[in-house]
Each structure stands twice: as C-alpha cells, then as structure tokens.
Amino acid sequence: MEKFNPSYTRYCVCKEPVIGKDGAPVLDDTGTPKQRNIGAGCPKLKEKKHGKWSLYFELEAGENGDWRRVRRFGFATKDAAMKKAAELYREAVKGTDILSDATVAEDLDAWIARKKRLARTTTHGYEDHIRLYLRPHLGHIKRRDLKLRHIEPMFTAIERENAERLLHHARIVELTEARDAAHTAWVRASGKTEERRVRRRAYLDANAALREGSKGRRRITSANTMHRILATLKSFMSDVIKRGDYTKNWAKMVELPPVKKPTALVWTPERVEEWERTGQKPSPVMVWTPEQTADFLASIAADRFAGLWNGLIFRGPRRGEMCALPPSEVSLYSLVQYFRISAQVVEVAYRVYDEAPKQDSVRSVTLDANTADLWVEFDTTRAKEREAWGDAYVESDRFWVHEDGKPLHPDWMSRRFNRLVELSGLPPIRLHDTRHLSAALALLGGAKMKVVQARLGHKSFQITSDTYTAVLPRLLDNEAETTSSVVPRPQPGSPPASANGSSRDPGKCAADHAPLDPAKGPQVTLDEATDAPNEGFERVA
C-alpha cells in the first residue's frame, strides 16, 4: 500500500457572472446570465469560516500501472476532511474498493443474477424484497458509503409506512360499510319509484367513493416480513464480502423486535364459541379435534376429490406434492398401498413450475385402508373420464386431475378446500393446517415421533417435536394422568402410603410417628445393620 500522505485544500463555492470579451455578461439559450465558480480567487477565502475543504491522496498503482487517486469534496472544516481521509484509507487497507462509484442497487441486481442455485420461490422472495424495500431505501447509496446508519432508518421508515397504510385501510373499511349500507337502503326501497331512484344514486356514489378510496392500497409489512427482509440483506452482504466488494456485514448489527412463531391450537368448544361470537381465529394455525375431523369428512364424502382431502388429512403431504404426484408413483393394487413423493410444483405469481423437492422430502407414504379405497375409486373414475373425453382429454401425467385431465392448480386446491370448510359449518383451518392435523392425529393414535417425522418429510426430529407435541389437549391430558398416577393416593382411614410394602416393624413405624418430646428434641436412632444414623428412609432395592 502506498504511503498515506493526504493533502487538504480549501476552495470556494461562490459564483459570479461569466463576462465576455466585450465586457458584457454571457447569456445561455434562455437568456439567463451564465455563472461560474470563483474558486481560489474568491476574496472571502481569507475569512476562517468561508468555503469548503477537499481531500486528496493516492493509492498504489493499479494492475496496468494506472494512477489511483482518491478525492472527496464538500467538508465544512479541515478536521472533518482529515477524519474522512483516515476512514477512507482504513477501508482501502481492508480491501474495499473506495474508488468505485457502483451503487447498492447495481450490486443487488448483480447478486440476484448470480444466484442460480436458489429455489424458485426463494428467488421470487428475494426479488420482491429488493424491488419493494432494499432498492427504494438503499439503492441510491454508493457501495463505498453504505453503513449501519443507512440500514436502520430503512426499518424505521417501513414502520412509519405501516402506520399510514393502517389509516388507509381503516378509511377503506369505513367506505365499504357506507357502500353496504347504501345498497341495503336501495334494496329496501323496492317499489317506491322516486325513493328507489334516490337510493340507487346514493349507492352508486358510495361505490364510486370506495373505488377511488381503495386506489394505492398496499399490504401492511408484518414483523415476520421485516425479519425476512433483513435475512435477505444479510445474505447479500455475506456474498459480496466474500467477493471483496464490501468489508463489513452491517446488516448483522441491526436489531428487530423478536417474532414469536404462531402455535398450532385446537378448536376446543370454548374457542369455537369465541370464534362464533367475534369471527376471530385465536391463532393463524388451527387444527380440528377428531370429532370435528369426522364431521368434515362426512360432509365431503360425495365430493369428487374426497380421496384427496382424506389423503391430506391422514397422510399429511404438502399441496405442491399432491399436485405433482404422477400415476406411476401411486401403488394401489399391490399388497402394500402407498405413494412416493419425488416431485412437487411451486406457485409464483399464480404461475406453476415443476421443481425437485429437497432430499429430506423425497419419501414413500403408506395409505390406510379407507383412504386407499377412495384413491382406487378416483383412479377408476379417472379412467372412465379419459375414455369419455377421447382426444380432448389432457394427458398431464398427474394423478389428481379435473374431469378433462387438466392438472390441479395449488391455489385452486386451497380455494376449494376453504369453500368446503365453509359449507361444512366447521371453524376454519387452512389447507396447510391439515399437515398439523395429520401429525396430531398420528401422535394421538400412539405413533412414534420419528415415524411422523419421516412421513411428513421434516429435516430434523426437533422440528416435529417442537411443532406437534402440544397440539391436542388429549395428549397433554394423558401425560398429566400418567404423571399423577405415580404418586399413591391412600383412601380415608387406610394406613399411610409410606407404610404399604415397608419391611419395617409396624410397632417401630408407629413409634416413628409418635409425637416428639419438646424437652428432648428430635431423636436420631442408629441403624441396626450399619450403626449409621437412621432418619426414617429405607434403602431402595
């Protein structure tokens, strides 16, 4: 590294009109007098506080022997320029390219273009974070200037935007209620010509106000999303540090409020009653009781995809895995009936893509007899539909298809399930919650945790254990009863529990429980076998 020998210069930013050779001011195309910097000739430079300071120093020559000069301008004092020069030199020693004018936005674009091995959904999430948050807040900053003081205000700004969006959402709710009230008044004015005309006009005005007020509506950025944005930024900075473009991962220094992972809760009678009263779910993740599950399965028994819903509830695959399941991976006519998960589809902006699942998710899942019968019935129906549709039938190489052979879309599957839940009259759960329900039912039936982990395709035993052990109250009730049963409970009037099965002499036992003489205090006897103090405890065989 070249010897650090900076120089500092004070310059003037004052301007004066440009004078031509004829002594008249020079005008631009609009007729406005042109201005020029006075520079070192400014007479006010003799004043201590007039002007600005600049810095200059040289780095070692580049690969081709090119000069590498560092210049910065605009410092209010010489001390500020000296402090900045020392900071720049330290960054250069660490390997930072302090001469680059590249911006964070350019580096983010280059980084996401290099990430070829990411899953499609992960790439889509990164792109959304860059487009909606990182580029607007950090994109204009030059690579060499990015610091912690730029990143922390980004999250403060997001919280401020959330407050504004909440007000906007509240306004939309008010406009929606006004529109609905106007529509009700219009309907009730049926038959009254003049009043009906007035009510209709009021409804149309309220509806137009709602459309206008809904413009620019944006979703609230949740705490979970802010943590994911920070994770994206950390990943970006870790990668570019390895390439030598940055020297410090400032994102690791950002602290956000902790986010508690939602806990799966069961729809107990008390929670169902509260939901019916308020319409609010106690947790984003809910599961049914076995009785509620039976009611749902009874309500969808005649549905075309009854086998699909049974498979999701009892075997717990992901919706993308079921949508991608090929007929060749379904064994229904052998001694052991099962299906093998070796493919999945992912949805990005409603477009569906085939994507290989993670290694831990490739697995074979056996079918229970009832579910297998429903799958055989669907397979028979599918064969008849293929014959009936003839050449118009779509050969999609999917087991679960519509009548014309077109494959199921993951979003359609979720919407169809939600509609069936609504028609059943049961409290709501999401389609993904059937995985939690499947695991909870298996554990309630006595299945081993390791078996449940393998069936669900979890990477680790800990994930399964942490997620599902406390879902159904019956599991906790069994544990509570098991723990309580360890302690014997003597009936009223029976000998003390400690005397039952004891090898000690009953008379001696009675003496041990005799009242103490206050004058003598507690008496400690010697054990006959060892001559050691005996404090009333028996040896355990």
Coordinates of C-alpha atoms in Angstrom, one line a residue:
M1 CA 0.0 0.0 0.0
E2 CA 1.2 3.5 -0.9
K3 CA 2.4 5.7 1.9
F4 CA -0.6 7.6 3.3
N5 CA 0.2 11.3 2.6
P6 CA -3.1 13.2 2.1
S7 CA -3.4 16.8 1.2
Y8 CA -6.3 19.2 2.0
T9 CA -7.4 22.2 0.1
R10 CA -9.9 25.0 0.9
Y11 CA -11.9 26.1 -2.0
C12 CA -14.8 28.5 -2.6
V13 CA -18.2 27.7 -3.9
C14 CA -19.2 31.2 -4.6
K15 CA -20.3 32.0 -8.2
E16 CA -20.1 35.1 -10.4
P17 CA -21.5 36.0 -13.9
V18 CA -19.4 35.0 -16.9
I19 CA -18.1 38.1 -18.7
G20 CA -17.4 38.1 -22.4
K21 CA -14.6 39.7 -24.2
D22 CA -16.8 42.7 -24.9
G23 CA -17.3 43.2 -21.1
A24 CA -21.0 42.1 -21.2
P25 CA -22.5 39.1 -19.3
V26 CA -22.7 35.9 -21.4
L27 CA -26.2 34.6 -21.7
D28 CA -27.4 31.0 -22.1
D29 CA -30.1 29.8 -24.5
T30 CA -32.9 31.0 -22.2
G31 CA -31.4 34.5 -21.9
T32 CA -30.2 33.9 -18.3
P33 CA -26.6 35.1 -17.4
K34 CA -24.2 32.2 -17.1
Q35 CA -22.5 31.6 -13.8
R36 CA -19.0 30.3 -12.9
N37 CA -17.2 29.3 -9.8
I38 CA -14.9 31.9 -8.4
G39 CA -12.6 29.3 -7.0
A40 CA -9.3 30.2 -5.3
G41 CA -9.7 33.8 -6.4
C42 CA -12.5 34.5 -4.0
P43 CA -11.5 37.4 -1.7
K44 CA -13.7 35.9 1.1
L45 CA -11.3 32.9 1.4
K46 CA -9.3 34.9 3.9
E47 CA -12.2 34.5 6.3
K48 CA -11.9 31.5 8.5
K49 CA -15.4 30.0 8.0
H50 CA -15.7 30.7 4.3
G51 CA -15.5 28.0 1.7
K52 CA -15.3 24.2 1.8
W53 CA -12.5 21.7 2.3
S54 CA -11.4 18.9 -0.1
L55 CA -9.1 15.9 0.5
Y56 CA -6.7 14.1 -1.9
F57 CA -4.4 11.1 -1.6
E58 CA -3.0 8.4 -3.8
L59 CA -3.2 4.6 -3.5
E60 CA -0.8 2.2 -5.0
A61 CA -0.9 1.9 -8.8
G62 CA -3.4 -0.5 -10.4
E63 CA -2.7 -3.6 -12.4
N64 CA -1.8 -1.6 -15.5
G65 CA 0.2 1.0 -13.6
D66 CA -2.7 3.4 -13.7
W67 CA -2.8 6.1 -11.1
R68 CA -5.4 5.6 -8.4
R69 CA -6.3 9.0 -6.9
V70 CA -8.9 9.5 -4.1
R71 CA -10.7 12.8 -4.0
R72 CA -13.6 13.9 -1.8
F73 CA -15.2 17.4 -1.6
G74 CA -17.6 19.3 0.5
F75 CA -16.3 19.2 4.1
A76 CA -17.2 22.1 6.3
T77 CA -13.8 22.0 8.2
K78 CA -10.3 20.7 7.7
D79 CA -10.8 18.4 10.7
A80 CA -13.8 16.8 9.0
A81 CA -11.7 16.2 5.9
M82 CA -8.9 14.7 7.8
K83 CA -11.2 12.3 9.7
K84 CA -12.8 11.2 6.4
A85 CA -9.4 10.7 4.8
A86 CA -8.2 8.4 7.6
E87 CA -11.5 6.5 7.4
L88 CA -11.1 6.0 3.6
Y89 CA -7.5 4.8 4.0
R90 CA -8.5 2.2 6.6
E91 CA -11.3 0.9 4.3
A92 CA -8.7 0.7 1.4
V93 CA -6.3 -1.2 3.6
K94 CA -9.1 -3.7 4.4
G95 CA -9.7 -4.2 0.6
T96 CA -12.7 -2.0 0.0
D97 CA -12.9 -0.5 -3.5
I98 CA -13.2 3.1 -2.4
L99 CA -12.8 4.4 -5.9
S100 CA -15.8 2.5 -7.2
D101 CA -18.9 4.5 -8.0
A102 CA -21.1 1.4 -8.0
T103 CA -24.3 1.7 -6.1
V104 CA -26.1 -0.7 -3.8
A105 CA -28.8 -1.1 -6.4
E106 CA -26.3 -2.2 -9.0
D107 CA -24.7 -4.7 -6.6
L108 CA -28.1 -6.1 -5.6
D109 CA -29.0 -6.7 -9.3
A110 CA -25.7 -8.4 -9.9
W111 CA -26.1 -10.5 -6.8
I112 CA -29.6 -11.8 -7.6
A113 CA -28.5 -12.6 -11.2
R114 CA -25.7 -14.8 -9.8
K115 CA -27.9 -16.9 -7.5
K116 CA -28.6 -19.7 -9.9
R117 CA -29.0 -22.5 -7.3
L118 CA -31.8 -21.0 -5.3
A119 CA -35.3 -22.5 -5.3
R120 CA -37.7 -20.5 -7.5
T121 CA -39.8 -19.4 -4.5
T122 CA -36.7 -18.2 -2.7
T123 CA -35.6 -16.2 -5.7
H124 CA -39.0 -14.7 -6.0
G125 CA -39.0 -13.7 -2.4
Y126 CA -35.5 -12.1 -2.7
E127 CA -36.6 -10.2 -5.8
D128 CA -39.7 -8.8 -4.0
H129 CA -37.6 -7.6 -1.1
I130 CA -35.1 -5.9 -3.4
R131 CA -37.9 -4.3 -5.5
L132 CA -40.1 -3.1 -2.7
Y133 CA -37.7 -2.3 0.1
L134 CA -33.9 -2.5 -0.5
R135 CA -33.7 -0.7 -3.8
P136 CA -36.0 2.2 -2.7
H137 CA -34.3 2.8 0.6
L138 CA -30.7 1.8 -0.1
G139 CA -30.3 1.6 -3.9
H140 CA -29.1 5.1 -4.4
I141 CA -26.2 4.8 -1.9
K142 CA -22.8 4.1 -3.3
R143 CA -21.1 0.8 -2.3
R144 CA -18.3 2.5 -0.6
D145 CA -20.6 4.6 1.6
L146 CA -23.0 2.0 2.9
K147 CA -23.1 2.0 6.7
L148 CA -25.3 0.9 9.6
R149 CA -26.8 4.4 9.8
H150 CA -28.4 3.8 6.4
I151 CA -29.9 0.4 7.1
E152 CA -31.5 1.1 10.5
P153 CA -33.6 4.0 9.2
M154 CA -35.0 1.7 6.5
F155 CA -36.9 -0.3 9.0
T156 CA -38.0 2.9 10.8
A157 CA -39.4 4.1 7.5
I158 CA -41.2 0.8 7.0
E159 CA -42.9 1.1 10.4
R160 CA -43.9 4.7 9.5
E161 CA -45.3 3.5 6.2
N162 CA -47.2 0.8 8.1
A163 CA -48.9 3.4 10.2
E164 CA -50.0 5.3 7.1
R165 CA -51.3 2.1 5.5
L166 CA -53.3 1.2 8.6
L167 CA -55.1 4.6 8.4
H168 CA -55.7 4.0 4.7
H169 CA -57.1 0.5 5.5
A170 CA -59.4 2.0 8.2
R171 CA -60.7 4.5 5.7
I172 CA -61.4 1.7 3.2
V173 CA -63.4 -0.1 5.9
E174 CA -65.5 3.0 6.5
L175 CA -66.2 3.4 2.8
T176 CA -67.1 -0.3 2.5
E177 CA -69.6 0.0 5.4
A178 CA -71.1 3.1 3.8
R179 CA -71.4 1.4 0.4
D180 CA -73.1 -1.7 2.0
A181 CA -75.5 0.5 4.0
A182 CA -76.4 2.4 0.8
H183 CA -77.0 -0.9 -1.0
T184 CA -79.3 -2.2 1.8
A185 CA -81.3 1.1 1.7
W186 CA -81.6 0.8 -2.1
V187 CA -82.9 -2.8 -1.9
R188 CA -85.4 -2.0 0.9
A189 CA -86.8 0.9 -1.2
S190 CA -88.2 -1.6 -3.8
G191 CA -91.4 -0.5 -5.4
K192 CA -91.1 3.2 -4.4
T193 CA -90.1 4.7 -7.6
E194 CA -88.7 8.1 -6.6
E195 CA -87.2 6.9 -3.3
R196 CA -85.6 3.9 -5.1
R197 CA -84.1 6.3 -7.7
V198 CA -82.5 8.4 -5.0
R199 CA -81.3 5.4 -3.1
R200 CA -79.7 3.9 -6.2
R201 CA -77.9 7.1 -6.9
A202 CA -76.6 7.2 -3.3
Y203 CA -75.4 3.6 -3.7
L204 CA -73.6 4.4 -7.0
D205 CA -71.9 7.4 -5.4
A206 CA -70.8 5.4 -2.4
N207 CA -69.4 2.6 -4.6
A208 CA -67.5 5.2 -6.7
A209 CA -66.1 6.7 -3.5
L210 CA -65.0 3.2 -2.4
R211 CA -63.2 2.5 -5.7
E212 CA -61.5 5.9 -5.5
G213 CA -60.5 5.5 -1.9
S214 CA -59.1 2.0 -2.5
K215 CA -56.6 3.2 -5.0
G216 CA -53.0 2.9 -3.8
R217 CA -53.8 0.3 -1.2
R218 CA -50.8 -1.7 0.0
R219 CA -50.4 -4.5 2.4
I220 CA -49.0 -4.0 5.9
T221 CA -45.4 -5.1 6.2
S222 CA -45.6 -7.6 9.1
A223 CA -42.8 -8.2 11.6
N224 CA -42.2 -11.6 10.0
T225 CA -41.6 -9.9 6.7
M226 CA -39.2 -7.4 8.2
H227 CA -37.2 -10.2 9.6
R228 CA -37.1 -11.9 6.1
I229 CA -36.0 -8.6 4.5
L230 CA -33.2 -8.4 7.0
A231 CA -32.3 -12.0 6.2
T232 CA -32.1 -11.2 2.5
L233 CA -29.8 -8.2 3.2
K234 CA -27.6 -10.3 5.4
S235 CA -27.3 -13.0 2.7
F236 CA -26.5 -10.3 0.1
M237 CA -23.8 -8.7 2.2
S238 CA -22.2 -12.0 3.2
D239 CA -21.9 -12.9 -0.5
V240 CA -20.4 -9.6 -1.7
I241 CA -18.0 -9.6 1.3
K242 CA -16.6 -12.9 0.0
R243 CA -16.1 -11.3 -3.4
G244 CA -14.2 -8.4 -1.8
D245 CA -16.7 -5.7 -2.7
Y246 CA -17.6 -4.9 0.9
T247 CA -15.7 -5.3 4.1
K248 CA -18.4 -5.5 6.8
N249 CA -21.8 -7.0 7.1
W250 CA -23.7 -4.1 8.6
A251 CA -27.0 -6.0 8.4
K252 CA -25.8 -8.3 11.2
M253 CA -25.8 -5.3 13.6
V254 CA -29.5 -4.5 13.0
E255 CA -31.8 -5.5 15.9
L256 CA -35.5 -6.0 15.2
P257 CA -38.2 -6.9 17.8
P258 CA -38.4 -10.7 18.2
V259 CA -41.2 -12.5 16.4
K260 CA -42.9 -15.5 18.1
K261 CA -43.7 -18.3 15.8
P262 CA -47.5 -19.0 15.8
T263 CA -48.5 -22.0 17.8
A264 CA -50.9 -24.6 16.5
L265 CA -54.1 -24.6 18.6
V266 CA -57.0 -27.0 18.6
W267 CA -60.6 -25.9 18.1
T268 CA -61.9 -26.5 21.6
P269 CA -65.6 -25.7 22.4
E270 CA -64.5 -22.5 24.2
R271 CA -62.5 -21.3 21.2
V272 CA -65.3 -22.3 18.8
E273 CA -67.8 -20.2 20.9
E274 CA -65.4 -17.2 20.9
W275 CA -64.9 -17.5 17.1
E276 CA -68.7 -17.7 16.5
R277 CA -69.1 -14.5 18.6
T278 CA -66.2 -12.4 17.2
G279 CA -65.2 -14.1 14.0
Q280 CA -61.6 -14.0 15.1
K281 CA -59.3 -17.1 15.0
P282 CA -57.2 -17.5 18.2
S283 CA -54.1 -18.4 16.1
P284 CA -53.2 -18.4 12.4
V285 CA -52.5 -22.1 12.8
M286 CA -55.6 -24.2 13.9
V287 CA -56.5 -27.9 13.9
W288 CA -59.7 -29.8 14.4
T289 CA -60.5 -32.3 17.1
P290 CA -61.0 -35.9 15.9
E291 CA -64.8 -35.4 16.1
Q292 CA -64.7 -32.2 14.0
T293 CA -62.5 -34.0 11.5
A294 CA -65.1 -36.8 11.3
D295 CA -67.8 -34.2 10.6
F296 CA -65.8 -32.6 7.8
L297 CA -65.0 -35.9 6.1
A298 CA -68.7 -36.8 6.3
S299 CA -69.7 -33.5 4.7
I300 CA -67.3 -34.0 1.7
A301 CA -68.0 -37.7 1.2
A302 CA -69.7 -37.0 -2.1
D303 CA -67.0 -34.6 -3.4
R304 CA -65.1 -35.6 -6.5
F305 CA -61.8 -35.2 -4.5
A306 CA -62.9 -36.9 -1.3
G307 CA -59.8 -39.1 -1.6
L308 CA -57.6 -36.1 -2.0
W309 CA -58.9 -34.5 1.2
N310 CA -58.6 -37.8 3.1
G311 CA -55.0 -38.2 1.9
L312 CA -54.1 -34.7 3.1
I313 CA -55.7 -35.1 6.5
F314 CA -54.5 -38.6 7.3
R315 CA -51.1 -38.7 5.5
G316 CA -50.1 -35.0 5.6
P317 CA -48.4 -34.3 2.3
R318 CA -47.9 -30.7 1.0
R319 CA -50.3 -29.4 -1.6
G320 CA -47.5 -28.9 -4.1
E321 CA -46.5 -32.6 -3.7
M322 CA -50.1 -33.8 -4.3
C323 CA -50.5 -31.5 -7.3
A324 CA -47.3 -33.0 -8.9
L325 CA -48.0 -36.7 -7.9
P326 CA -47.7 -38.8 -11.1
P327 CA -49.8 -42.0 -11.5
S328 CA -46.6 -44.0 -11.8
E329 CA -45.7 -43.2 -8.2
V330 CA -49.0 -44.4 -6.8
S331 CA -49.3 -48.1 -5.9
L332 CA -52.9 -49.1 -5.2
Y333 CA -53.1 -52.7 -6.4
S334 CA -50.3 -54.3 -4.5
L335 CA -50.1 -55.9 -1.1
V336 CA -48.9 -52.6 0.5
Q337 CA -50.7 -49.5 -0.9
Y338 CA -48.6 -46.4 -0.9
F339 CA -47.5 -43.4 -2.9
R340 CA -44.0 -42.0 -3.4
I341 CA -43.3 -38.2 -3.2
S342 CA -40.5 -37.4 -5.7
A343 CA -41.7 -34.2 -7.3
Q344 CA -43.5 -31.0 -6.4
V345 CA -44.9 -27.9 -8.1
V346 CA -44.4 -24.4 -6.8
E347 CA -46.6 -21.3 -7.4
V348 CA -45.0 -18.0 -8.2
A349 CA -47.4 -15.1 -9.0
Y350 CA -50.1 -17.8 -9.9
R351 CA -47.7 -19.4 -12.4
V352 CA -46.9 -23.1 -11.7
Y353 CA -43.4 -24.5 -12.0
D354 CA -42.1 -28.0 -11.6
E355 CA -39.3 -28.2 -9.0
A356 CA -37.4 -31.0 -7.4
P357 CA -38.1 -31.3 -3.7
K358 CA -35.4 -31.3 -1.1
Q359 CA -33.7 -34.5 -0.3
D360 CA -35.5 -34.9 3.0
S361 CA -38.8 -34.5 1.3
V362 CA -38.4 -37.5 -1.1
R363 CA -40.2 -40.3 0.7
S364 CA -42.7 -43.1 0.4
V365 CA -46.0 -42.8 2.3
T366 CA -48.3 -45.7 3.0
L367 CA -52.1 -45.4 2.8
D368 CA -54.6 -46.6 5.3
A369 CA -57.3 -48.9 4.0
N370 CA -60.1 -46.3 3.9
T371 CA -58.0 -43.7 2.1
A372 CA -56.7 -46.3 -0.3
D373 CA -60.3 -47.4 -1.3
L374 CA -61.1 -43.7 -2.1
W375 CA -58.0 -43.4 -4.2
V376 CA -58.9 -46.6 -6.1
E377 CA -62.4 -45.2 -6.7
F378 CA -60.9 -42.0 -8.1
D379 CA -58.5 -43.9 -10.3
T380 CA -61.4 -45.8 -11.8
T381 CA -63.3 -42.6 -12.3
R382 CA -60.3 -41.0 -14.0
A383 CA -60.0 -43.9 -16.4
K384 CA -63.7 -43.6 -17.4
E385 CA -63.3 -39.9 -17.9
R386 CA -60.3 -40.4 -20.2
E387 CA -62.3 -42.8 -22.3
A388 CA -65.3 -40.4 -22.4
W389 CA -63.3 -37.3 -23.4
G390 CA -61.4 -39.1 -26.1
D391 CA -58.9 -36.9 -28.0
A392 CA -60.0 -33.8 -25.9
Y393 CA -58.6 -35.4 -22.8
V394 CA -55.4 -33.7 -21.5
E395 CA -52.6 -36.1 -20.7
S396 CA -50.9 -34.3 -17.9
D397 CA -49.1 -37.2 -16.1
R398 CA -50.8 -36.2 -12.9
F399 CA -52.8 -38.5 -10.6
W400 CA -55.1 -35.7 -9.3
V401 CA -56.8 -34.0 -12.3
H402 CA -60.0 -32.4 -13.3
E403 CA -62.6 -34.2 -15.4
D404 CA -60.8 -33.2 -18.7
G405 CA -57.4 -34.3 -17.4
K406 CA -56.0 -30.8 -16.6
P407 CA -53.8 -30.8 -13.5
L408 CA -54.9 -29.1 -10.3
H409 CA -53.5 -25.7 -9.6
P410 CA -52.2 -25.3 -6.0
D411 CA -54.2 -22.1 -5.4
W412 CA -57.4 -23.8 -6.8
M413 CA -56.9 -26.6 -4.3
S414 CA -56.6 -24.1 -1.4
R415 CA -59.7 -22.2 -2.5
R416 CA -61.7 -25.4 -3.0
F417 CA -60.8 -26.6 0.4
N418 CA -61.7 -23.3 2.1
R419 CA -65.1 -23.4 0.4
L420 CA -65.8 -27.0 1.6
V421 CA -64.8 -26.0 5.1
E422 CA -67.2 -23.0 4.9
L423 CA -70.0 -25.3 3.6
S424 CA -69.4 -27.8 6.4
G425 CA -70.1 -25.1 9.1
L426 CA -67.0 -26.0 11.0
P427 CA -64.5 -23.5 12.4
P428 CA -61.9 -22.6 9.7
I429 CA -58.5 -24.2 9.2
R430 CA -56.1 -23.6 6.3
L431 CA -55.2 -26.4 3.8
H432 CA -51.6 -26.4 5.2
D433 CA -53.1 -27.0 8.6
T434 CA -54.1 -30.5 7.5
R435 CA -50.4 -31.4 7.9
H436 CA -50.5 -30.3 11.6
L437 CA -53.8 -32.2 11.9
S438 CA -52.3 -35.3 10.4
A439 CA -49.4 -35.3 12.8
A440 CA -51.5 -34.6 15.8
L441 CA -53.9 -37.5 15.0
A442 CA -50.9 -39.8 14.5
L443 CA -49.5 -38.9 17.8
L444 CA -52.8 -39.3 19.5
G445 CA -53.1 -42.8 17.9
G446 CA -49.8 -43.7 19.5
A447 CA -47.4 -43.3 16.5
K448 CA -43.7 -42.7 17.3
M449 CA -42.4 -39.2 16.8
K450 CA -39.6 -40.5 14.4
V451 CA -42.2 -42.2 12.2
V452 CA -44.3 -39.0 12.0
Q453 CA -41.1 -37.0 11.1
A454 CA -40.3 -39.4 8.2
R455 CA -43.8 -39.3 6.9
L456 CA -44.1 -35.5 6.9
G457 CA -40.6 -35.1 5.3
H458 CA -39.2 -33.0 8.1
K459 CA -35.4 -32.5 8.1
S460 CA -35.0 -33.0 11.8
F461 CA -36.7 -34.7 14.7
Q462 CA -36.7 -31.4 16.6
I463 CA -39.0 -29.7 14.1
T464 CA -41.6 -32.4 14.5
S465 CA -41.3 -32.5 18.3
D466 CA -41.5 -28.7 18.8
T467 CA -44.4 -28.3 16.4
Y468 CA -46.8 -31.0 17.3
T469 CA -46.3 -32.4 20.9
A470 CA -48.7 -29.8 22.5
V471 CA -51.4 -29.6 19.8
L472 CA -54.2 -31.8 21.1
P473 CA -55.3 -31.5 24.8
R474 CA -55.8 -35.2 24.9
L475 CA -52.0 -35.7 24.5
L476 CA -51.4 -33.4 27.4
D477 CA -54.2 -35.0 29.4
N478 CA -52.6 -38.4 29.0
E479 CA -49.3 -37.0 30.2
A480 CA -50.9 -35.3 33.2
E481 CA -52.7 -38.5 34.2
T482 CA -49.5 -40.6 33.8
T483 CA -47.5 -38.2 36.0
S484 CA -50.2 -38.1 38.6
S485 CA -50.6 -41.9 38.8
V486 CA -47.0 -42.3 40.0
V487 CA -47.9 -41.0 43.5
P488 CA -50.1 -43.4 45.5
R489 CA -53.3 -41.9 46.9
P490 CA -54.4 -43.7 50.2
Q491 CA -58.1 -43.9 50.9
P492 CA -59.5 -42.2 54.1
G493 CA -58.9 -44.4 57.2
S494 CA -56.2 -46.6 55.5
P495 CA -52.6 -46.7 56.8
P496 CA -50.2 -44.1 55.4
A497 CA -48.9 -44.8 51.9
S498 CA -45.3 -45.0 53.2
A499 CA -46.2 -48.0 55.4
N500 CA -47.6 -50.0 52.5
G501 CA -45.0 -52.6 51.4
S502 CA -42.4 -51.4 54.0
S503 CA -40.2 -54.0 55.7
R504 CA -40.1 -52.1 58.9
D505 CA -41.8 -53.3 62.1
P506 CA -45.3 -51.8 62.5
G507 CA -44.6 -51.0 66.1
K508 CA -41.4 -49.3 65.2
C509 CA -43.2 -47.4 62.5
A510 CA -45.8 -46.2 65.0
A511 CA -43.0 -45.1 67.3
D512 CA -41.5 -43.1 64.4
H513 CA -44.8 -41.2 64.0
A514 CA -45.3 -40.6 67.7
P515 CA -45.2 -37.0 68.9
L516 CA -41.8 -35.6 69.8
D517 CA -41.0 -34.7 73.4
P518 CA -40.3 -30.9 73.3
A519 CA -37.8 -31.3 76.2
K520 CA -35.7 -33.9 74.4
G521 CA -36.0 -32.6 70.9
P522 CA -35.8 -34.8 67.8
Q523 CA -34.2 -38.3 68.4
V524 CA -31.9 -39.9 65.9
T525 CA -31.5 -43.7 66.2
L526 CA -28.8 -45.9 64.8
D527 CA -29.5 -48.3 62.0
E528 CA -29.1 -51.9 63.2
A529 CA -27.2 -53.1 60.2
T530 CA -24.7 -50.3 59.8
D531 CA -24.7 -48.4 63.1
A532 CA -25.3 -45.3 61.0
P533 CA -27.9 -42.6 61.8
N534 CA -31.4 -43.7 60.6
E535 CA -33.5 -40.8 59.6
G536 CA -36.6 -42.8 58.5
F537 CA -35.5 -43.5 54.9
E538 CA -35.5 -47.1 53.6
R539 CA -32.9 -48.4 51.1
V540 CA -34.2 -48.9 47.6
A541 CA -33.7 -52.5 46.3

